[in-house]
mmCIF file of C-alpha atoms in Angstrom:
data_model
loop_
_atom_site.group_PDB
_atom_site.id
_atom_site.type_symbol
_atom_site.label_atom_id
_atom_site.label_comp_id
_atom_site.label_asym_id
_atom_site.label_seq_id
_atom_site.Cartn_x
_atom_site.Cartn_y
_atom_site.Cartn_z
ATOM 1 C CA UNK K 1 36.174 27.118 16.706
ATOM 2 C CA UNK K 2 34.550 30.242 18.163
ATOM 3 C CA UNK K 3 34.284 31.716 14.665
ATOM 4 C CA UNK K 4 32.838 28.505 13.235
ATOM 5 C CA UNK K 5 30.242 28.643 16.009
ATOM 6 C CA UNK K 6 29.503 32.316 15.220
ATOM 7 C CA UNK K 7 29.190 31.546 11.495
ATOM 8 C CA UNK K 8 26.795 28.643 12.081
ATOM 9 C CA UNK K 9 24.842 30.730 14.599
ATOM 10 C CA UNK K 10 24.560 33.545 12.030
ATOM 11 C CA UNK K 11 23.412 31.036 9.421
ATOM 12 C CA UNK K 12 20.757 29.630 11.778
ATOM 13 C CA UNK K 13 19.554 33.197 12.416
ATOM 14 C CA UNK K 14 19.452 33.730 8.635
ATOM 15 C CA UNK K 15 17.348 30.576 8.127
ATOM 16 C CA UNK K 16 15.108 31.557 11.061
ATOM 17 C CA UNK K 17 14.532 34.991 9.509
ATOM 18 C CA UNK K 18 13.728 33.394 6.161
ATOM 19 C CA UNK K 19 11.235 30.970 7.728
ATOM 20 C CA UNK K 20 9.636 33.902 9.576
ATOM 21 C CA UNK K 21 9.433 35.829 6.287
ATOM 22 C CA UNK K 22 7.913 32.834 4.446
ATOM 23 C CA UNK K 23 5.255 32.380 7.138
ATOM 24 C CA UNK K 24 3.947 35.884 6.477
ATOM 25 C CA UNK K 25 4.468 35.972 2.691
ATOM 26 C CA UNK K 26 2.664 34.216 -0.169
ATOM 27 C CA UNK K 27 2.715 30.433 0.187
ATOM 28 C CA UNK K 28 2.389 29.720 -3.532
ATOM 29 C CA UNK K 29 5.755 31.056 -4.706
ATOM 30 C CA UNK K 30 9.329 30.392 -3.632
ATOM 31 C CA UNK K 31 11.140 33.218 -1.857
ATOM 32 C CA UNK K 32 14.663 32.280 -2.914
ATOM 33 C CA UNK K 33 15.737 35.836 -3.763
ATOM 34 C CA UNK K 34 14.648 37.010 -0.320
ATOM 35 C CA UNK K 35 16.828 34.281 1.172
ATOM 36 C CA UNK K 36 19.831 35.392 -0.891
ATOM 37 C CA UNK K 37 19.291 38.946 0.381
ATOM 38 C CA UNK K 38 19.199 37.632 3.952
ATOM 39 C CA UNK K 39 22.401 35.650 3.319
ATOM 40 C CA UNK K 40 24.121 38.913 2.309
ATOM 41 C CA UNK K 41 22.855 40.681 5.450
ATOM 42 C CA UNK K 42 23.798 37.917 7.874
ATOM 43 C CA UNK K 43 27.183 37.382 6.250
ATOM 44 C CA UNK K 44 27.802 41.076 6.922
ATOM 45 C CA UNK K 45 26.722 40.564 10.538
ATOM 46 C CA UNK K 46 29.143 37.637 10.815
ATOM 47 C CA UNK K 47 31.970 39.804 9.424
ATOM 48 C CA UNK K 48 31.172 42.517 12.001
ATOM 49 C CA UNK K 49 31.110 39.900 14.782
ATOM 50 C CA UNK K 50 34.559 38.687 13.685
ATOM 51 C CA UNK K 51 35.917 42.201 14.220
ATOM 52 C CA UNK K 52 34.041 42.839 17.471
ATOM 53 C CA UNK K 53 34.493 39.513 19.271
ATOM 54 C CA UNK K 54 38.057 39.195 20.581
ATOM 55 C CA UNK K 55 39.802 35.931 19.701
ATOM 56 C CA UNK K 56 40.419 33.624 22.677
ATOM 57 C CA UNK K 57 43.837 32.041 23.172
ATOM 58 C CA UNK K 58 44.881 30.526 19.811
ATOM 59 C CA UNK K 59 46.473 27.621 21.684
ATOM 60 C CA UNK K 60 43.035 26.183 22.525
ATOM 61 C CA UNK K 61 40.556 24.438 20.217
ATOM 62 C CA UNK K 62 37.977 27.144 20.923
ATOM 63 C CA UNK K 63 40.434 29.872 19.961
ATOM 64 C CA UNK K 64 41.522 28.467 16.580
ATOM 65 C CA UNK K 65 41.591 31.432 14.168
ATOM 66 C CA UNK K 66 39.109 30.165 11.575
ATOM 67 C CA UNK K 67 37.367 33.406 10.555
ATOM 68 C CA UNK K 68 37.652 32.790 6.812
ATOM 69 C CA UNK K 69 36.620 29.130 7.144
ATOM 70 C CA UNK K 70 33.540 30.235 9.105
ATOM 71 C CA UNK K 71 32.553 32.593 6.283
ATOM 72 C CA UNK K 72 33.095 29.884 3.658
ATOM 73 C CA UNK K 73 30.991 27.397 5.635
ATOM 74 C CA UNK K 74 28.225 30.012 5.880
ATOM 75 C CA UNK K 75 28.276 30.470 2.087
ATOM 76 C CA UNK K 76 28.318 26.683 1.496
ATOM 77 C CA UNK K 77 25.329 26.206 3.801
ATOM 78 C CA UNK K 78 23.185 28.603 1.725
ATOM 79 C CA UNK K 79 22.675 26.389 -1.390
ATOM 80 C CA UNK K 80 22.243 23.344 0.855
ATOM 81 C CA UNK K 81 19.347 25.068 2.644
ATOM 82 C CA UNK K 82 17.892 26.286 -0.673
ATOM 83 C CA UNK K 83 17.879 22.676 -1.920
ATOM 84 C CA UNK K 84 15.599 21.640 0.943
ATOM 85 C CA UNK K 85 13.546 24.820 0.647
ATOM 86 C CA UNK K 86 12.842 24.165 -3.057
ATOM 87 C CA UNK K 87 11.867 20.575 -2.167
ATOM 88 C CA UNK K 88 9.030 21.951 0.017
ATOM 89 C CA UNK K 89 7.208 22.847 -3.208
ATOM 90 C CA UNK K 90 8.719 20.511 -5.760
ATOM 91 C CA UNK K 91 7.698 16.924 -6.506
ATOM 92 C CA UNK K 92 10.288 14.961 -8.478
ATOM 93 C CA UNK K 93 9.306 12.079 -10.797
ATOM 94 C CA UNK K 94 11.568 9.666 -8.870
ATOM 95 C CA UNK K 95 9.914 10.602 -5.583
ATOM 96 C CA UNK K 96 6.471 10.269 -7.171
ATOM 97 C CA UNK K 97 7.284 6.742 -8.391
ATOM 98 C CA UNK K 98 8.600 5.717 -4.976
ATOM 99 C CA UNK K 99 5.580 7.238 -3.224
ATOM 100 C CA UNK K 100 3.209 5.338 -5.523
ATOM 101 C CA UNK K 101 5.064 2.071 -4.902
ATOM 102 C CA UNK K 102 5.050 2.642 -1.155
ATOM 103 C CA UNK K 103 1.362 3.575 -1.061
ATOM 104 C CA UNK K 104 0.151 0.734 -3.297
ATOM 105 C CA UNK K 105 2.706 -1.904 -2.359
ATOM 106 C CA UNK K 106 3.497 -2.356 -6.049
ATOM 107 C CA UNK K 107 2.490 -1.025 -9.463
ATOM 108 C CA UNK K 108 2.695 -1.953 -13.126
ATOM 109 C CA UNK K 109 4.572 0.117 -15.677
ATOM 110 C CA UNK K 110 1.288 1.535 -17.030
ATOM 111 C CA UNK K 111 0.176 2.585 -13.534
ATOM 112 C CA UNK K 112 3.480 4.380 -12.956
ATOM 113 C CA UNK K 113 3.237 6.207 -16.288
ATOM 114 C CA UNK K 114 -0.324 7.233 -15.413
ATOM 115 C CA UNK K 115 0.742 8.476 -11.959
ATOM 116 C CA UNK K 116 3.524 10.553 -13.523
ATOM 117 C CA UNK K 117 1.114 11.846 -16.201
ATOM 118 C CA UNK K 118 -1.384 12.971 -13.534
ATOM 119 C CA UNK K 119 1.338 14.975 -11.840
ATOM 120 C CA UNK K 120 1.732 16.899 -15.156
ATOM 121 C CA UNK K 121 5.513 17.233 -14.847
ATOM 122 C CA UNK K 122 5.990 18.321 -18.449
ATOM 123 C CA UNK K 123 3.141 20.863 -18.472
ATOM 124 C CA UNK K 124 4.161 22.518 -15.209
ATOM 125 C CA UNK K 125 7.853 22.645 -16.139
ATOM 126 C CA UNK K 126 7.127 23.987 -19.616
ATOM 127 C CA UNK K 127 4.871 26.660 -18.114
ATOM 128 C CA UNK K 128 7.621 27.548 -15.610
ATOM 129 C CA UNK K 129 10.117 27.897 -18.450
ATOM 130 C CA UNK K 130 7.710 30.188 -20.326
ATOM 131 C CA UNK K 131 6.946 32.226 -17.176
ATOM 132 C CA UNK K 132 10.662 32.677 -16.453
ATOM 133 C CA UNK K 133 11.265 33.813 -20.042
ATOM 134 C CA UNK K 134 13.517 30.927 -21.101
ATOM 135 C CA UNK K 135 11.010 29.575 -23.604
ATOM 136 C CA UNK K 136 8.707 31.585 -25.845
ATOM 137 C CA UNK K 137 5.486 30.100 -27.164
ATOM 138 C CA UNK K 138 4.702 31.205 -30.721
ATOM 139 C CA UNK K 139 1.318 29.629 -31.254
ATOM 140 C CA UNK K 140 1.918 25.903 -30.889
ATOM 141 C CA UNK K 141 5.655 26.219 -31.422
ATOM 142 C CA UNK K 142 8.175 26.546 -28.572
ATOM 143 C CA UNK K 143 11.410 28.464 -29.179
ATOM 144 C CA UNK K 144 14.227 29.381 -26.845
ATOM 145 C CA UNK K 145 14.721 32.999 -25.791
ATOM 146 C CA UNK K 146 18.317 34.359 -25.568
ATOM 147 C CA UNK K 147 18.435 33.358 -21.865
ATOM 148 C CA UNK K 148 17.135 29.895 -22.797
ATOM 149 C CA UNK K 149 19.863 29.619 -25.443
ATOM 150 C CA UNK K 150 22.472 30.492 -22.786
ATOM 151 C CA UNK K 151 21.143 27.687 -20.582
ATOM 152 C CA UNK K 152 21.211 25.293 -23.544
ATOM 153 C CA UNK K 153 24.820 26.287 -24.296
ATOM 154 C CA UNK K 154 25.746 25.695 -20.630
ATOM 155 C CA UNK K 155 24.091 22.280 -20.763
ATOM 156 C CA UNK K 156 25.972 21.434 -23.962
ATOM 157 C CA UNK K 157 29.216 22.386 -22.189
ATOM 158 C CA UNK K 158 28.223 20.177 -19.231
ATOM 159 C CA UNK K 159 27.595 17.309 -21.635
ATOM 160 C CA UNK K 160 31.138 17.651 -22.998
ATOM 161 C CA UNK K 161 32.484 17.917 -19.448
ATOM 162 C CA UNK K 162 30.584 14.942 -18.038
ATOM 163 C CA UNK K 163 30.729 12.917 -21.256
ATOM 164 C CA UNK K 164 27.203 11.666 -20.600
ATOM 165 C CA UNK K 165 24.175 11.373 -22.758
ATOM 166 C CA UNK K 166 21.224 13.708 -22.286
ATOM 167 C CA UNK K 167 19.448 13.164 -18.949
ATOM 168 C CA UNK K 168 15.928 14.104 -17.976
ATOM 169 C CA UNK J 1 45.621 32.830 8.732
ATOM 170 C CA UNK J 2 47.855 29.819 7.985
ATOM 171 C CA UNK J 3 45.543 27.516 9.956
ATOM 172 C CA UNK J 4 42.493 29.042 8.271
ATOM 173 C CA UNK J 5 43.889 28.519 4.772
ATOM 174 C CA UNK J 6 45.189 25.034 5.552
ATOM 175 C CA UNK J 7 41.787 23.898 6.845
ATOM 176 C CA UNK J 8 40.112 25.295 3.720
ATOM 177 C CA UNK J 9 42.756 23.705 1.492
ATOM 178 C CA UNK J 10 42.148 20.336 3.183
ATOM 179 C CA UNK J 11 38.371 20.594 2.630
ATOM 180 C CA UNK J 12 38.509 21.849 -0.942
ATOM 181 C CA UNK J 13 41.433 19.567 -1.782
ATOM 182 C CA UNK J 14 39.233 16.589 -0.969
ATOM 183 C CA UNK J 15 36.428 18.117 -3.014
ATOM 184 C CA UNK J 16 38.786 18.517 -5.997
ATOM 185 C CA UNK J 17 39.721 14.816 -5.640
ATOM 186 C CA UNK J 18 36.016 13.948 -5.540
ATOM 187 C CA UNK J 19 35.284 16.172 -8.553
ATOM 188 C CA UNK J 20 38.187 14.781 -10.586
ATOM 189 C CA UNK J 21 37.195 11.185 -9.940
ATOM 190 C CA UNK J 22 33.558 12.067 -10.629
ATOM 191 C CA UNK J 23 34.345 13.649 -14.004
ATOM 192 C CA UNK J 24 36.398 10.615 -15.045
ATOM 193 C CA UNK J 25 33.977 7.994 -13.713
ATOM 194 C CA UNK J 26 30.801 9.619 -15.078
ATOM 195 C CA UNK J 27 32.043 9.035 -18.631
ATOM 196 C CA UNK J 28 31.699 5.310 -18.238
ATOM 197 C CA UNK J 29 28.951 4.850 -15.610
ATOM 198 C CA UNK J 30 25.606 3.649 -16.935
ATOM 199 C CA UNK J 31 22.455 5.462 -15.630
ATOM 200 C CA UNK J 32 21.454 2.421 -13.553
ATOM 201 C CA UNK J 33 24.732 2.535 -11.650
ATOM 202 C CA UNK J 34 24.660 6.308 -11.093
ATOM 203 C CA UNK J 35 23.436 6.509 -7.483
ATOM 204 C CA UNK J 36 25.698 3.708 -6.273
ATOM 205 C CA UNK J 37 28.733 5.172 -8.025
ATOM 206 C CA UNK J 38 28.214 8.592 -6.407
ATOM 207 C CA UNK J 39 27.952 6.980 -2.951
ATOM 208 C CA UNK J 40 31.114 4.975 -3.659
ATOM 209 C CA UNK J 41 32.943 8.064 -4.870
ATOM 210 C CA UNK J 42 31.995 9.946 -1.728
ATOM 211 C CA UNK J 43 33.327 7.108 0.440
ATOM 212 C CA UNK J 44 36.623 6.986 -1.495
ATOM 213 C CA UNK J 45 36.996 10.777 -1.168
ATOM 214 C CA UNK J 46 36.383 10.573 2.588
ATOM 215 C CA UNK J 47 39.207 8.019 2.799
ATOM 216 C CA UNK J 48 41.406 10.344 0.706
ATOM 217 C CA UNK J 49 40.497 13.230 3.018
ATOM 218 C CA UNK J 50 41.486 11.233 6.103
ATOM 219 C CA UNK J 51 44.742 10.206 4.431
ATOM 220 C CA UNK J 52 45.635 13.798 3.480
ATOM 221 C CA UNK J 53 44.863 15.175 6.961
ATOM 222 C CA UNK J 54 46.631 12.223 8.584
ATOM 223 C CA UNK J 55 49.779 12.961 6.563
ATOM 224 C CA UNK J 56 49.679 16.672 7.390
ATOM 225 C CA UNK J 57 49.329 15.698 11.054
ATOM 226 C CA UNK J 58 52.167 13.149 10.868
ATOM 227 C CA UNK J 59 54.552 15.609 9.184
ATOM 228 C CA UNK J 60 53.564 18.398 11.639
ATOM 229 C CA UNK J 61 52.788 20.834 8.818
ATOM 230 C CA UNK J 62 51.102 23.059 11.408
ATOM 231 C CA UNK J 63 51.988 23.486 15.050
ATOM 232 C CA UNK J 64 48.674 22.290 16.499
ATOM 233 C CA UNK J 65 47.643 20.184 19.469
ATOM 234 C CA UNK J 66 45.883 16.833 18.940
ATOM 235 C CA UNK J 67 42.543 18.441 19.825
ATOM 236 C CA UNK J 68 43.126 21.195 17.278
ATOM 237 C CA UNK J 69 44.022 18.659 14.577
ATOM 238 C CA UNK J 70 40.788 16.788 15.270
ATOM 239 C CA UNK J 71 38.855 20.064 15.126
ATOM 240 C CA UNK J 72 40.599 20.948 11.847
ATOM 241 C CA UNK J 73 39.673 17.506 10.491
ATOM 242 C CA UNK J 74 36.016 17.959 11.473
ATOM 243 C CA UNK J 75 35.741 21.485 10.025
ATOM 244 C CA UNK J 76 37.533 20.605 6.775
ATOM 245 C CA UNK J 77 35.324 17.523 6.461
ATOM 246 C CA UNK J 78 32.252 19.738 6.895
ATOM 247 C CA UNK J 79 33.515 22.061 4.132
ATOM 248 C CA UNK J 80 34.189 19.087 1.852
ATOM 249 C CA UNK J 81 30.809 17.484 2.592
ATOM 250 C CA UNK J 82 28.910 20.694 1.909
ATOM 251 C CA UNK J 83 30.828 21.360 -1.325
ATOM 252 C CA UNK J 84 30.179 17.798 -2.567
ATOM 253 C CA UNK J 85 26.503 17.939 -1.510
ATOM 254 C CA UNK J 86 25.995 21.268 -3.305
ATOM 255 C CA UNK J 87 27.769 20.033 -6.425
ATOM 256 C CA UNK J 88 25.693 16.846 -6.656
ATOM 257 C CA UNK J 89 22.332 18.457 -5.873
ATOM 258 C CA UNK J 90 22.791 21.838 -7.565
ATOM 259 C CA UNK J 91 25.037 21.094 -10.578
ATOM 260 C CA UNK J 92 25.182 17.433 -11.535
ATOM 261 C CA UNK J 93 21.677 16.501 -10.311
ATOM 262 C CA UNK J 94 19.821 19.083 -12.419
ATOM 263 C CA UNK J 95 21.944 18.205 -15.470
ATOM 264 C CA UNK J 96 21.202 14.514 -15.085
ATOM 265 C CA UNK J 97 17.598 14.504 -13.854
ATOM 266 C CA UNK J 98 15.870 17.865 -14.362
ATOM 267 C CA UNK J 99 12.763 17.789 -16.536
ATOM 268 C CA UNK J 100 13.171 21.521 -17.235
ATOM 269 C CA UNK J 101 16.760 21.083 -18.439
ATOM 270 C CA UNK J 102 15.721 18.203 -20.696
ATOM 271 C CA UNK J 103 12.935 20.342 -22.193
ATOM 272 C CA UNK J 104 15.409 23.180 -22.872
ATOM 273 C CA UNK J 105 17.741 20.745 -24.635
ATOM 274 C CA UNK J 106 14.946 19.210 -26.711
ATOM 275 C CA UNK J 107 13.798 22.677 -27.811
ATOM 276 C CA UNK J 108 17.416 23.725 -28.494
ATOM 277 C CA UNK J 109 17.838 20.709 -30.765
ATOM 278 C CA UNK J 110 15.431 22.373 -33.243
ATOM 279 C CA UNK J 111 16.696 25.971 -33.661
ATOM 280 C CA UNK J 112 13.620 27.066 -35.622
ATOM 281 C CA UNK J 113 11.366 25.949 -32.769
ATOM 282 C CA UNK J 114 9.489 22.759 -32.059
ATOM 283 C CA UNK J 115 5.728 22.109 -31.968
ATOM 284 C CA UNK J 116 4.491 20.941 -28.546
ATOM 285 C CA UNK J 117 3.164 17.762 -30.153
ATOM 286 C CA UNK J 118 6.599 16.922 -31.557
ATOM 287 C CA UNK J 119 8.215 17.842 -28.252
ATOM 288 C CA UNK J 120 5.958 15.369 -26.466
ATOM 289 C CA UNK J 121 6.806 12.675 -28.972
ATOM 290 C CA UNK J 122 10.472 13.082 -28.127
ATOM 291 C CA UNK J 123 10.043 13.542 -24.377
ATOM 292 C CA UNK J 124 6.989 12.301 -22.514
ATOM 293 C CA UNK J 125 5.861 10.522 -19.341
ATOM 294 C CA UNK J 126 6.982 7.168 -20.730
ATOM 295 C CA UNK J 127 10.537 8.452 -21.224
ATOM 296 C CA UNK J 128 10.530 10.021 -17.739
ATOM 297 C CA UNK J 129 9.420 6.725 -16.140
ATOM 298 C CA UNK J 130 11.875 4.636 -18.210
ATOM 299 C CA UNK J 131 14.859 6.744 -17.113
ATOM 300 C CA UNK J 132 13.796 6.688 -13.436
ATOM 301 C CA UNK J 133 13.031 2.970 -13.347
ATOM 302 C CA UNK J 134 16.436 2.153 -14.829
ATOM 303 C CA UNK J 135 18.132 4.331 -12.221
ATOM 304 C CA UNK J 136 16.042 3.127 -9.250
ATOM 305 C CA UNK J 137 16.399 -0.553 -10.155
ATOM 306 C CA UNK J 138 20.149 -0.075 -10.571
ATOM 307 C CA UNK J 139 20.443 1.582 -7.164
ATOM 308 C CA UNK J 140 18.490 -1.288 -5.581
ATOM 309 C CA UNK J 141 15.631 0.932 -4.394
ATOM 310 C CA UNK J 142 13.029 -0.999 -6.407
ATOM 311 C CA UNK J 143 12.755 -4.374 -8.119
ATOM 312 C CA UNK J 144 10.447 -5.818 -10.743
ATOM 313 C CA UNK J 145 8.732 -9.193 -10.550
ATOM 314 C CA UNK J 146 6.154 -10.449 -13.086
ATOM 315 C CA UNK J 147 5.756 -6.938 -14.472
ATOM 316 C CA UNK J 148 5.030 -5.417 -11.060
ATOM 317 C CA UNK J 149 7.478 -2.870 -9.615
ATOM 318 C CA UNK J 150 7.932 -2.891 -5.839
ATOM 319 C CA UNK J 151 9.975 -0.930 -3.299
ATOM 320 C CA UNK J 152 12.905 -2.946 -2.044
ATOM 321 C CA UNK J 153 13.682 -0.648 0.869
ATOM 322 C CA UNK J 154 11.448 1.334 3.214
ATOM 323 C CA UNK J 155 14.043 4.119 3.340
ATOM 324 C CA UNK J 156 16.105 5.761 0.639
ATOM 325 C CA UNK J 157 17.807 9.050 -0.081
ATOM 326 C CA UNK J 158 14.661 10.536 -1.684
ATOM 327 C CA UNK J 159 12.531 9.925 1.423
ATOM 328 C CA UNK J 160 15.339 11.206 3.642
ATOM 329 C CA UNK J 161 15.540 14.495 1.707
ATOM 330 C CA UNK J 162 11.750 14.622 1.644
ATOM 331 C CA UNK J 163 11.546 14.225 5.423
ATOM 332 C CA UNK J 164 13.894 17.178 5.977
ATOM 333 C CA UNK J 165 11.914 19.240 3.449
ATOM 334 C CA UNK J 166 8.686 18.151 5.177
ATOM 335 C CA UNK J 167 9.959 19.437 8.535
ATOM 336 C CA UNK J 168 10.914 22.730 6.889
ATOM 337 C CA UNK J 169 7.479 22.891 5.282
ATOM 338 C CA UNK J 170 5.855 22.466 8.707
ATOM 339 C CA UNK J 171 7.919 25.335 10.104
ATOM 340 C CA UNK J 172 7.071 27.554 7.129
ATOM 341 C CA UNK J 173 3.430 26.665 7.659
ATOM 342 C CA UNK J 174 2.406 25.531 4.166
#
């Protein structure tokens, strides 16, 4: 368990470094790539620690040789943290509806549609897709770029895999 | 190394069970039953995980003490939980609920390109609300009475995730 502890400690240090970085960087954009860079660095630190820290007696719980498991847990923690990090800037339509219902005690269908319209989910997402180069605006017409077509192909594959109708 | 690989195999084995059942079940689950079915699947996979580890323990697959078996169970459960969490929130969730992904698919449906006006006719705020209401009513988070939608519960998974994100936001200082 020593190595699990070291892996989780390294991950906490990684998250701490990312939070420190975000506090001093621009607050209007997400710093996901910086986090991925930090994950690489701290995973390296964990690997070095595994070599440097001598293993205790393998007969005890603390001394269980779980170096690889520690590394895998570290990697699995990264997307979980990113999920919460993205949520710091992202409002989802479901959350918006629930927030409206909680704030007002109740709402009609028209009020919910209006609340979702005011949040401009479609405009902001379409602009994001254009800014990231997935969608190209040609006048009033939207077309997919090659990277957008790759995403669409992946989604079509997912639809075959999940056997579900289009979401959204 | 044998212990390391066995613990990982236990964790990912349970995730494979979860994934297999998920892929089969999602073909027949209606959108309104989605959230409940995922919770149910997770519970069934946890039971499967306990059964697998219990059998490995009973047949003494590894020469471990009781404390070490419990530690192996906890660590493999953590690996399974994280893998399932990441899959639901990073793979299946975006496919099922992302507005961006839906926009990409609507645009892809017209290879020559689609006018924004036509795009909004196919996918708009009304469609977004319809899909969410169906899902939230099905999960029991909200109910409708005389045309008025109300929260049924003060707490739900969205607020829980939001609270964690809110704490993170405070630390980041936004």
